[in-house]
GROMACS .gro file of C-alpha atoms in nm:
model
  448
    1UNK     CA    1   7.189  15.488   8.535
    2UNK     CA    2   7.047  15.236   8.315
    3UNK     CA    3   6.669  15.337   8.238
    4UNK     CA    4   6.458  15.658   8.368
    5UNK     CA    5   6.734  15.680   8.653
    6UNK     CA    6   6.937  15.879   8.381
    7UNK     CA    7   6.685  16.110   8.232
    8UNK     CA    8   6.784  16.323   8.566
    9UNK     CA    9   7.140  16.261   8.515
   10UNK     CA   10   7.157  16.427   8.158
   11UNK     CA   11   7.272  16.765   8.151
   12UNK     CA   12   7.125  17.079   7.960
   13UNK     CA   13   7.355  17.096   7.680
   14UNK     CA   14   7.313  16.733   7.586
   15UNK     CA   15   6.898  16.751   7.578
   16UNK     CA   16   6.959  16.992   7.339
   17UNK     CA   17   7.157  16.821   7.173
   18UNK     CA   18   6.887  16.561   7.171
   19UNK     CA   19   6.658  16.775   7.061
   20UNK     CA   20   6.885  16.866   6.780
   21UNK     CA   21   6.876  16.551   6.581
   22UNK     CA   22   6.587  16.419   6.669
   23UNK     CA   23   6.465  16.724   6.401
   24UNK     CA   24   6.739  16.641   6.182
   25UNK     CA   25   6.679  16.311   6.135
   26UNK     CA   26   6.308  16.432   6.109
   27UNK     CA   27   6.377  16.733   5.844
   28UNK     CA   28   6.617  16.482   5.627
   29UNK     CA   29   6.312  16.244   5.643
   30UNK     CA   30   6.084  16.465   5.524
   31UNK     CA   31   6.292  16.621   5.212
   32UNK     CA   32   6.397  16.190   5.063
   33UNK     CA   33   6.085  16.030   5.069
   34UNK     CA   34   5.998  15.770   4.901
   35UNK     CA   35   5.658  15.707   4.792
   36UNK     CA   36   5.601  15.417   5.024
   37UNK     CA   37   5.494  15.465   5.409
   38UNK     CA   38   5.850  15.536   5.582
   39UNK     CA   39   6.023  15.550   5.295
   40UNK     CA   40   6.296  15.819   5.408
   41UNK     CA   41   6.515  15.749   5.060
   42UNK     CA   42   6.769  15.479   5.326
   43UNK     CA   43   6.701  15.218   5.197
   44UNK     CA   44   6.828  14.947   5.454
   45UNK     CA   45   6.586  14.652   5.391
   46UNK     CA   46   6.533  14.634   5.049
   47UNK     CA   47   6.631  14.337   4.782
   48UNK     CA   48   6.495  14.354   4.379
   49UNK     CA   49   6.281  14.071   4.507
   50UNK     CA   50   5.976  14.127   4.586
   51UNK     CA   51   5.947  13.883   4.743
   52UNK     CA   52   6.236  13.873   4.947
   53UNK     CA   53   6.211  14.268   4.974
   54UNK     CA   54   5.885  14.217   5.122
   55UNK     CA   55   5.933  13.954   5.418
   56UNK     CA   56   6.173  14.173   5.531
   57UNK     CA   57   5.966  14.430   5.572
   58UNK     CA   58   5.729  14.250   5.703
   59UNK     CA   59   5.976  14.114   5.974
   60UNK     CA   60   6.059  14.488   6.034
   61UNK     CA   61   5.676  14.604   6.156
   62UNK     CA   62   5.657  14.318   6.380
   63UNK     CA   63   5.937  14.367   6.477
   64UNK     CA   64   5.876  14.702   6.587
   65UNK     CA   65   5.582  14.551   6.689
   66UNK     CA   66   5.732  14.409   6.937
   67UNK     CA   67   5.948  14.648   7.028
   68UNK     CA   68   5.679  14.864   7.095
   69UNK     CA   69   5.515  14.615   7.338
   70UNK     CA   70   5.827  14.590   7.505
   71UNK     CA   71   6.045  14.881   7.592
   72UNK     CA   72   5.661  14.989   7.739
   73UNK     CA   73   5.718  14.722   7.931
   74UNK     CA   74   6.054  14.824   8.041
   75UNK     CA   75   5.928  15.161   8.089
   76UNK     CA   76   5.650  14.984   8.373
   77UNK     CA   77   5.855  14.777   8.576
   78UNK     CA   78   6.188  15.049   8.584
   79UNK     CA   79   5.896  15.339   8.755
   80UNK     CA   80   5.711  14.994   8.988
   81UNK     CA   81   6.083  14.904   9.085
   82UNK     CA   82   6.386  15.126   8.954
   83UNK     CA   83   6.539  14.864   8.775
   84UNK     CA   84   6.355  14.778   8.453
   85UNK     CA   85   6.442  14.410   8.522
   86UNK     CA   86   6.272  14.453   8.862
   87UNK     CA   87   6.390  14.334   9.158
   88UNK     CA   88   6.235  13.945   9.338
   89UNK     CA   89   6.371  14.122   9.627
   90UNK     CA   90   6.133  14.388   9.607
   91UNK     CA   91   5.874  14.161   9.627
   92UNK     CA   92   5.830  14.127   9.992
   93UNK     CA   93   5.436  14.103  10.085
   94UNK     CA   94   5.350  13.934   9.752
   95UNK     CA   95   5.103  13.601   9.781
   96UNK     CA   96   5.384  13.463   9.572
   97UNK     CA   97   5.696  13.424   9.816
   98UNK     CA   98   5.438  13.183   9.976
   99UNK     CA   99   5.493  12.923   9.773
  100UNK     CA  100   5.914  12.988   9.625
  101UNK     CA  101   6.043  12.745   9.862
  102UNK     CA  102   5.785  12.443   9.792
  103UNK     CA  103   5.914  12.100   9.642
  104UNK     CA  104   5.869  12.090   9.291
  105UNK     CA  105   6.067  12.456   9.248
  106UNK     CA  106   6.330  12.311   9.066
  107UNK     CA  107   6.641  12.463   8.849
  108UNK     CA  108   6.600  12.593   8.562
  109UNK     CA  109   6.279  12.803   8.538
  110UNK     CA  110   6.210  12.828   8.904
  111UNK     CA  111   5.916  12.857   9.075
  112UNK     CA  112   5.651  12.853   8.755
  113UNK     CA  113   5.322  12.920   8.736
  114UNK     CA  114   5.209  13.117   8.431
  115UNK     CA  115   4.884  13.021   8.490
  116UNK     CA  116   4.859  13.258   8.861
  117UNK     CA  117   4.740  12.958   8.974
  118UNK     CA  118   4.904  13.018   9.347
  119UNK     CA  119   4.807  13.399   9.323
  120UNK     CA  120   4.585  13.407   9.638
  121UNK     CA  121   4.847  13.255   9.822
  122UNK     CA  122   4.575  13.002   9.957
  123UNK     CA  123   4.763  12.767  10.122
  124UNK     CA  124   4.569  12.500  10.111
  125UNK     CA  125   4.407  12.518   9.743
  126UNK     CA  126   4.766  12.486   9.639
  127UNK     CA  127   4.766  12.164   9.936
  128UNK     CA  128   4.530  12.077   9.723
  129UNK     CA  129   4.673  12.082   9.381
  130UNK     CA  130   5.003  11.982   9.471
  131UNK     CA  131   4.881  11.615   9.587
  132UNK     CA  132   4.639  11.595   9.292
  133UNK     CA  133   4.993  11.691   9.108
  134UNK     CA  134   5.150  11.382   9.234
  135UNK     CA  135   4.834  11.160   9.193
  136UNK     CA  136   4.922  11.229   8.818
  137UNK     CA  137   5.247  11.212   8.814
  138UNK     CA  138   5.213  10.868   8.993
  139UNK     CA  139   4.979  10.707   8.760
  140UNK     CA  140   5.149  10.914   8.486
  141UNK     CA  141   5.479  10.743   8.569
  142UNK     CA  142   5.334  10.375   8.582
  143UNK     CA  143   5.135  10.422   8.273
  144UNK     CA  144   5.449  10.500   8.087
  145UNK     CA  145   5.550  10.225   8.216
  146UNK     CA  146   5.324   9.992   8.084
  147UNK     CA  147   5.334  10.103   7.727
  148UNK     CA  148   5.752  10.114   7.703
  149UNK     CA  149   5.803   9.747   7.912
  150UNK     CA  150   5.552   9.462   7.760
  151UNK     CA  151   5.709   9.648   7.438
  152UNK     CA  152   6.054   9.508   7.544
  153UNK     CA  153   6.050   9.256   7.739
  154UNK     CA  154   5.719   9.042   7.626
  155UNK     CA  155   5.422   8.966   7.796
  156UNK     CA  156   5.323   8.691   8.045
  157UNK     CA  157   5.242   8.366   7.921
  158UNK     CA  158   4.934   8.121   8.014
  159UNK     CA  159   4.572   8.301   7.997
  160UNK     CA  160   4.489   8.708   8.119
  161UNK     CA  161   4.049   8.524   8.162
  162UNK     CA  162   4.093   8.193   8.158
  163UNK     CA  163   3.676   8.206   8.101
  164UNK     CA  164   3.694   8.359   7.866
  165UNK     CA  165   4.017   8.217   7.591
  166UNK     CA  166   4.203   8.555   7.625
  167UNK     CA  167   4.575   8.490   7.657
  168UNK     CA  168   4.806   8.777   7.777
  169UNK     CA  169   4.919   8.784   7.423
  170UNK     CA  170   4.593   8.791   7.289
  171UNK     CA  171   4.594   9.167   7.426
  172UNK     CA  172   4.705   9.440   7.167
  173UNK     CA  173   4.978   9.718   7.354
  174UNK     CA  174   4.915  10.091   7.389
  175UNK     CA  175   4.509  10.190   7.300
  176UNK     CA  176   4.371   9.884   7.145
  177UNK     CA  177   4.398   9.730   7.476
  178UNK     CA  178   4.142   9.891   7.601
  179UNK     CA  179   3.892   9.683   7.398
  180UNK     CA  180   4.039   9.350   7.435
  181UNK     CA  181   3.993   9.379   7.807
  182UNK     CA  182   3.692   9.193   7.941
  183UNK     CA  183   3.435   9.371   8.173
  184UNK     CA  184   3.564   9.190   8.481
  185UNK     CA  185   3.909   9.291   8.406
  186UNK     CA  186   3.759   9.672   8.391
  187UNK     CA  187   3.497   9.590   8.710
  188UNK     CA  188   3.866   9.405   8.866
  189UNK     CA  189   4.074   9.777   8.804
  190UNK     CA  190   3.783   9.985   8.923
  191UNK     CA  191   3.771   9.848   9.224
  192UNK     CA  192   4.257   9.840   9.198
  193UNK     CA  193   4.154  10.241   9.224
  194UNK     CA  194   3.941  10.212   9.436
  195UNK     CA  195   4.097  10.067   9.669
  196UNK     CA  196   4.462  10.282   9.691
  197UNK     CA  197   4.209  10.605   9.712
  198UNK     CA  198   4.017  10.439  10.057
  199UNK     CA  199   4.367  10.292  10.212
  200UNK     CA  200   4.443  10.648  10.121
  201UNK     CA  201   4.270  10.862  10.297
  202UNK     CA  202   4.301  10.635  10.594
  203UNK     CA  203   4.700  10.615  10.604
  204UNK     CA  204   4.776  10.925  10.476
  205UNK     CA  205   5.018  11.266  10.742
  206UNK     CA  206   5.013  11.570  10.679
  207UNK     CA  207   5.250  11.627  10.366
  208UNK     CA  208   5.034  11.637  10.044
  209UNK     CA  209   5.049  11.284   9.834
  210UNK     CA  210   5.193  11.126  10.209
  211UNK     CA  211   4.955  10.817  10.281
  212UNK     CA  212   5.159  10.642  10.498
  213UNK     CA  213   5.334  10.417  10.201
  214UNK     CA  214   5.733  10.566  10.280
  215UNK     CA  215   6.001  10.475   9.987
  216UNK     CA  216   6.101  10.767   9.909
  217UNK     CA  217   6.197  10.904  10.252
  218UNK     CA  218   6.593  10.953  10.381
  219UNK     CA  219   6.711  11.026  10.804
  220UNK     CA  220   6.846  11.274  10.604
  221UNK     CA  221   6.647  11.588  10.542
  222UNK     CA  222   6.839  11.811  10.252
  223UNK     CA  223   6.854  11.330  10.082
  224UNK     CA  224   6.497  11.340  10.205
  225UNK     CA  225   6.424  11.649   9.969
  226UNK     CA  226   6.620  11.537   9.672
  227UNK     CA  227   6.386  11.253   9.624
  228UNK     CA  228   6.075  11.390   9.688
  229UNK     CA  229   6.166  11.716   9.428
  230UNK     CA  230   6.318  11.384   9.154
  231UNK     CA  231   5.998  11.188   9.223
  232UNK     CA  232   5.751  11.495   9.091
  233UNK     CA  233   6.015  11.585   8.846
  234UNK     CA  234   5.970  11.260   8.737
  235UNK     CA  235   5.599  11.277   8.692
  236UNK     CA  236   5.592  11.581   8.515
  237UNK     CA  237   5.787  11.436   8.273
  238UNK     CA  238   5.588  11.119   8.249
  239UNK     CA  239   5.259  11.357   8.206
  240UNK     CA  240   5.449  11.468   7.970
  241UNK     CA  241   5.533  11.112   7.825
  242UNK     CA  242   5.258  10.935   7.854
  243UNK     CA  243   5.016  11.217   7.640
  244UNK     CA  244   5.225  11.231   7.367
  245UNK     CA  245   5.195  10.788   7.368
  246UNK     CA  246   4.764  10.839   7.380
  247UNK     CA  247   4.846  11.102   7.102
  248UNK     CA  248   5.066  10.942   6.889
  249UNK     CA  249   4.899  10.615   6.924
  250UNK     CA  250   4.574  10.707   6.842
  251UNK     CA  251   4.722  10.899   6.516
  252UNK     CA  252   4.897  10.588   6.384
  253UNK     CA  253   4.794  10.290   6.573
  254UNK     CA  254   5.118  10.264   6.736
  255UNK     CA  255   5.306  10.471   7.061
  256UNK     CA  256   5.559  10.482   6.870
  257UNK     CA  257   5.452  10.560   6.537
  258UNK     CA  258   5.494  10.405   6.233
  259UNK     CA  259   5.721  10.590   5.995
  260UNK     CA  260   5.580  10.335   5.701
  261UNK     CA  261   5.245  10.537   5.705
  262UNK     CA  262   5.382  10.864   5.645
  263UNK     CA  263   5.440  10.801   5.246
  264UNK     CA  264   5.406  11.180   5.186
  265UNK     CA  265   5.594  11.286   5.413
  266UNK     CA  266   5.837  11.572   5.226
  267UNK     CA  267   6.098  11.448   5.536
  268UNK     CA  268   6.130  11.107   5.295
  269UNK     CA  269   6.266  11.277   4.998
  270UNK     CA  270   6.629  11.261   5.142
  271UNK     CA  271   6.582  11.000   5.429
  272UNK     CA  272   6.851  10.806   5.224
  273UNK     CA  273   7.056  11.062   5.137
  274UNK     CA  274   7.406  11.094   5.252
  275UNK     CA  275   7.505  11.119   5.616
  276UNK     CA  276   7.174  10.980   5.701
  277UNK     CA  277   7.379  10.765   6.000
  278UNK     CA  278   7.308  10.595   6.327
  279UNK     CA  279   7.243  10.689   6.620
  280UNK     CA  280   7.009  10.933   6.492
  281UNK     CA  281   6.922  10.851   6.172
  282UNK     CA  282   6.761  11.187   5.989
  283UNK     CA  283   6.815  11.482   6.184
  284UNK     CA  284   6.693  11.751   6.097
  285UNK     CA  285   6.584  11.939   6.439
  286UNK     CA  286   6.517  12.273   6.251
  287UNK     CA  287   6.344  12.163   5.959
  288UNK     CA  288   6.577  12.220   5.702
  289UNK     CA  289   6.402  12.057   5.465
  290UNK     CA  290   6.016  11.937   5.587
  291UNK     CA  291   5.954  12.163   5.291
  292UNK     CA  292   6.133  11.831   5.000
  293UNK     CA  293   6.382  12.092   4.809
  294UNK     CA  294   6.589  11.902   4.665
  295UNK     CA  295   6.849  12.197   4.528
  296UNK     CA  296   6.815  12.396   4.909
  297UNK     CA  297   6.926  12.032   5.016
  298UNK     CA  298   7.111  11.956   4.750
  299UNK     CA  299   7.301  12.323   4.810
  300UNK     CA  300   7.331  12.315   5.224
  301UNK     CA  301   7.495  11.941   5.128
  302UNK     CA  302   7.767  12.128   4.944
  303UNK     CA  303   7.763  12.391   5.179
  304UNK     CA  304   7.842  12.074   5.459
  305UNK     CA  305   8.070  11.873   5.233
  306UNK     CA  306   8.277  12.252   5.212
  307UNK     CA  307   8.276  12.334   5.551
  308UNK     CA  308   8.352  11.995   5.674
  309UNK     CA  309   8.665  11.956   5.428
  310UNK     CA  310   8.855  12.292   5.486
  311UNK     CA  311   8.796  12.286   5.911
  312UNK     CA  312   8.959  11.862   5.835
  313UNK     CA  313   9.220  12.056   5.748
  314UNK     CA  314   9.198  12.365   6.002
  315UNK     CA  315   9.217  12.096   6.260
  316UNK     CA  316   9.489  11.848   6.095
  317UNK     CA  317   9.650  12.258   6.039
  318UNK     CA  318   9.574  12.294   6.419
  319UNK     CA  319   9.753  12.020   6.556
  320UNK     CA  320  10.092  11.881   6.320
  321UNK     CA  321  10.301  12.186   6.407
  322UNK     CA  322  10.213  12.082   6.743
  323UNK     CA  323  10.325  11.728   6.706
  324UNK     CA  324  10.537  11.699   6.440
  325UNK     CA  325  10.699  12.079   6.449
  326UNK     CA  326  10.735  12.336   6.165
  327UNK     CA  327  10.984  12.296   5.887
  328UNK     CA  328  11.314  12.452   5.870
  329UNK     CA  329  11.423  12.822   5.707
  330UNK     CA  330  11.204  13.076   5.637
  331UNK     CA  331  10.836  13.101   5.514
  332UNK     CA  332  10.943  13.552   5.378
  333UNK     CA  333  11.257  13.573   5.258
  334UNK     CA  334  11.254  13.909   5.246
  335UNK     CA  335  11.163  13.987   5.569
  336UNK     CA  336  11.401  13.713   5.785
  337UNK     CA  337  10.999  13.552   5.957
  338UNK     CA  338  11.100  13.179   5.959
  339UNK     CA  339  10.865  12.852   5.994
  340UNK     CA  340  10.967  12.863   6.350
  341UNK     CA  341  10.872  13.243   6.436
  342UNK     CA  342  10.511  13.158   6.355
  343UNK     CA  343  10.294  13.095   6.645
  344UNK     CA  344  10.022  12.805   6.619
  345UNK     CA  345   9.662  12.905   6.639
  346UNK     CA  346   9.488  13.232   6.629
  347UNK     CA  347   9.747  13.444   6.697
  348UNK     CA  348   9.976  13.314   6.292
  349UNK     CA  349   9.748  13.548   6.207
  350UNK     CA  350   9.922  13.893   6.366
  351UNK     CA  351  10.245  13.783   6.246
  352UNK     CA  352  10.210  13.610   5.804
  353UNK     CA  353  10.229  13.922   5.574
  354UNK     CA  354   9.963  14.070   5.341
  355UNK     CA  355  10.209  13.890   5.064
  356UNK     CA  356  10.079  13.570   5.244
  357UNK     CA  357   9.772  13.702   5.295
  358UNK     CA  358   9.696  13.762   4.912
  359UNK     CA  359   9.842  13.360   4.847
  360UNK     CA  360   9.579  13.267   5.100
  361UNK     CA  361   9.317  13.449   4.867
  362UNK     CA  362   9.478  13.381   4.599
  363UNK     CA  363   9.476  13.003   4.635
  364UNK     CA  364   9.122  12.994   4.743
  365UNK     CA  365   9.029  13.178   4.449
  366UNK     CA  366   9.164  12.900   4.213
  367UNK     CA  367   9.003  12.598   4.419
  368UNK     CA  368   8.673  12.782   4.355
  369UNK     CA  369   8.697  12.926   4.010
  370UNK     CA  370   8.897  12.464   3.928
  371UNK     CA  371   8.617  12.363   4.136
  372UNK     CA  372   8.301  12.539   3.965
  373UNK     CA  373   8.450  12.472   3.567
  374UNK     CA  374   8.497  12.099   3.590
  375UNK     CA  375   8.137  12.022   3.797
  376UNK     CA  376   7.881  11.868   3.547
  377UNK     CA  377   7.624  11.913   3.741
  378UNK     CA  378   7.280  12.146   3.794
  379UNK     CA  379   7.158  12.305   4.045
  380UNK     CA  380   7.439  12.086   4.255
  381UNK     CA  381   7.280  11.786   4.134
  382UNK     CA  382   7.624  11.586   4.266
  383UNK     CA  383   7.690  11.848   4.532
  384UNK     CA  384   8.046  11.742   4.660
  385UNK     CA  385   8.208  11.735   4.294
  386UNK     CA  386   8.500  11.884   4.152
  387UNK     CA  387   8.669  11.583   3.985
  388UNK     CA  388   8.896  11.575   4.234
  389UNK     CA  389   8.825  11.246   4.309
  390UNK     CA  390   8.991  11.037   4.591
  391UNK     CA  391   8.723  10.918   4.757
  392UNK     CA  392   8.614  10.658   4.507
  393UNK     CA  393   8.496  10.287   4.455
  394UNK     CA  394   8.406  10.070   4.202
  395UNK     CA  395   8.165   9.920   4.464
  396UNK     CA  396   7.891  10.151   4.542
  397UNK     CA  397   7.840  10.015   4.881
  398UNK     CA  398   8.132  10.128   4.948
  399UNK     CA  399   8.156  10.440   4.773
  400UNK     CA  400   7.846  10.463   4.988
  401UNK     CA  401   8.047  10.456   5.334
  402UNK     CA  402   8.404  10.652   5.231
  403UNK     CA  403   8.138  10.945   5.104
  404UNK     CA  404   7.950  10.875   5.447
  405UNK     CA  405   8.281  10.886   5.578
  406UNK     CA  406   8.369  11.174   5.468
  407UNK     CA  407   8.068  11.353   5.619
  408UNK     CA  408   8.060  11.293   5.964
  409UNK     CA  409   8.437  11.326   5.982
  410UNK     CA  410   8.373  11.677   5.815
  411UNK     CA  411   8.042  11.708   6.102
  412UNK     CA  412   8.346  11.637   6.370
  413UNK     CA  413   8.625  11.886   6.242
  414UNK     CA  414   8.325  12.159   6.245
  415UNK     CA  415   8.260  12.102   6.606
  416UNK     CA  416   8.671  12.010   6.735
  417UNK     CA  417   8.810  12.354   6.460
  418UNK     CA  418   8.518  12.495   6.661
  419UNK     CA  419   8.645  12.449   6.987
  420UNK     CA  420   8.986  12.462   6.921
  421UNK     CA  421   8.964  12.855   6.841
  422UNK     CA  422   8.722  12.832   7.136
  423UNK     CA  423   8.999  12.691   7.363
  424UNK     CA  424   9.247  12.927   7.165
  425UNK     CA  425   9.053  13.261   7.265
  426UNK     CA  426   9.028  13.205   7.605
  427UNK     CA  427   9.319  13.021   7.730
  428UNK     CA  428   9.644  13.133   7.410
  429UNK     CA  429   9.646  12.751   7.291
  430UNK     CA  430   9.442  12.577   7.112
  431UNK     CA  431   9.470  12.219   7.381
  432UNK     CA  432   9.486  12.497   7.685
  433UNK     CA  433   9.690  12.626   7.942
  434UNK     CA  434   9.643  12.370   8.236
  435UNK     CA  435   9.818  12.676   8.362
  436UNK     CA  436   9.575  12.901   8.387
  437UNK     CA  437   9.364  12.680   8.600
  438UNK     CA  438   9.452  12.755   8.941
  439UNK     CA  439   9.099  12.719   9.128
  440UNK     CA  440   8.978  12.404   8.887
  441UNK     CA  441   8.909  12.170   9.146
  442UNK     CA  442   9.091  11.875   8.955
  443UNK     CA  443   9.402  12.061   9.117
  444UNK     CA  444   9.224  11.872   9.419
  445UNK     CA  445   9.630  11.627   9.404
  446UNK     CA  446   9.298  11.314   9.419
  447UNK     CA  447   9.610  11.140   9.101
  448UNK     CA  448   9.929  11.308   9.280
   0.00000   0.00000   0.00000
């Protein structure tokens, strides 16, 4: 069995082997140790660069600390429940089960209470918190739309406060509006909020958030539950959204921020480079270029271009034999191997003769060496330029458009070829084989 249960199954001879191996490792380490702690002459985490070596050794210590915590947790969980992962079915008396089927318990996290607020299983406290969550969610949904709507549709014509000669267009969007609202307007807002609270108290139903104004309802219980769960999910999203807008507004003066304010951002080093295209613009979710290092950026761009070009060729290599057929005659006359004998896709790897692999490696080496020999830049200053100019033009704008197209097509090809590899490995064909999908719901006959 897995985990602690395995201890009772290991035979005596097995324990002897385990102890003997541990002793051999200890003795070998003692005889081979170096100057540093943990240095037993078996160097895996090493580097000629002292800083890189220090980084690797620090990562080893950090991972070791995490593992020590993890294995103790697994031991504890295993001893408590009989499984290193625990078994939720064993916790039948847990107070957490009081709320695991409530609204808001949704994929992907399920019942999520990291602070343990519901640990005591108190239904009244839980219901009060649920009502608070619903109110905040509803207010946040209105507030989020209040931020967005004036930006998209514009503002009302006319006056907000005729007595103060204040037009709707005079009210800025976002937090700056607070300073423009006259005192009477603020009193109206407070009075309206109080009215909503009082009328809600007088008309409330049994469920939290039910104030007698039924919009999200249905005669079908499942449909109604789905709608109410959607309200909670949208409210949670809106609470995050409005806080983000407040923060951005307070930082830059606009709920959407103002990129023009970030003049010193290292991200600006590359925002006008090739590959920055609609609809995402400059997209670096992992922050690989946030240090603004131009040499590193150019090296990565060269890698991207190479991978993209190889993937475009590979994608066409998958497609062309399927569409246009294969060459006539022999691929390897000495082995009697015809072009037609080579299957398409991953299966071809097992059929290519050794001499063919040598030719492929030789051609790759030639392409690499000739490319390096023909370049005139330093530190990848002109990434992807190897003197073989196909995508060129006298017009700089047209040249930029062509080079952008190459990057975009290369990115698409990288995704395409990985998809073909996966499909080929799964079904034996880069296009899949419809005959394999006997249980697909698409086989229901809707298109027959």
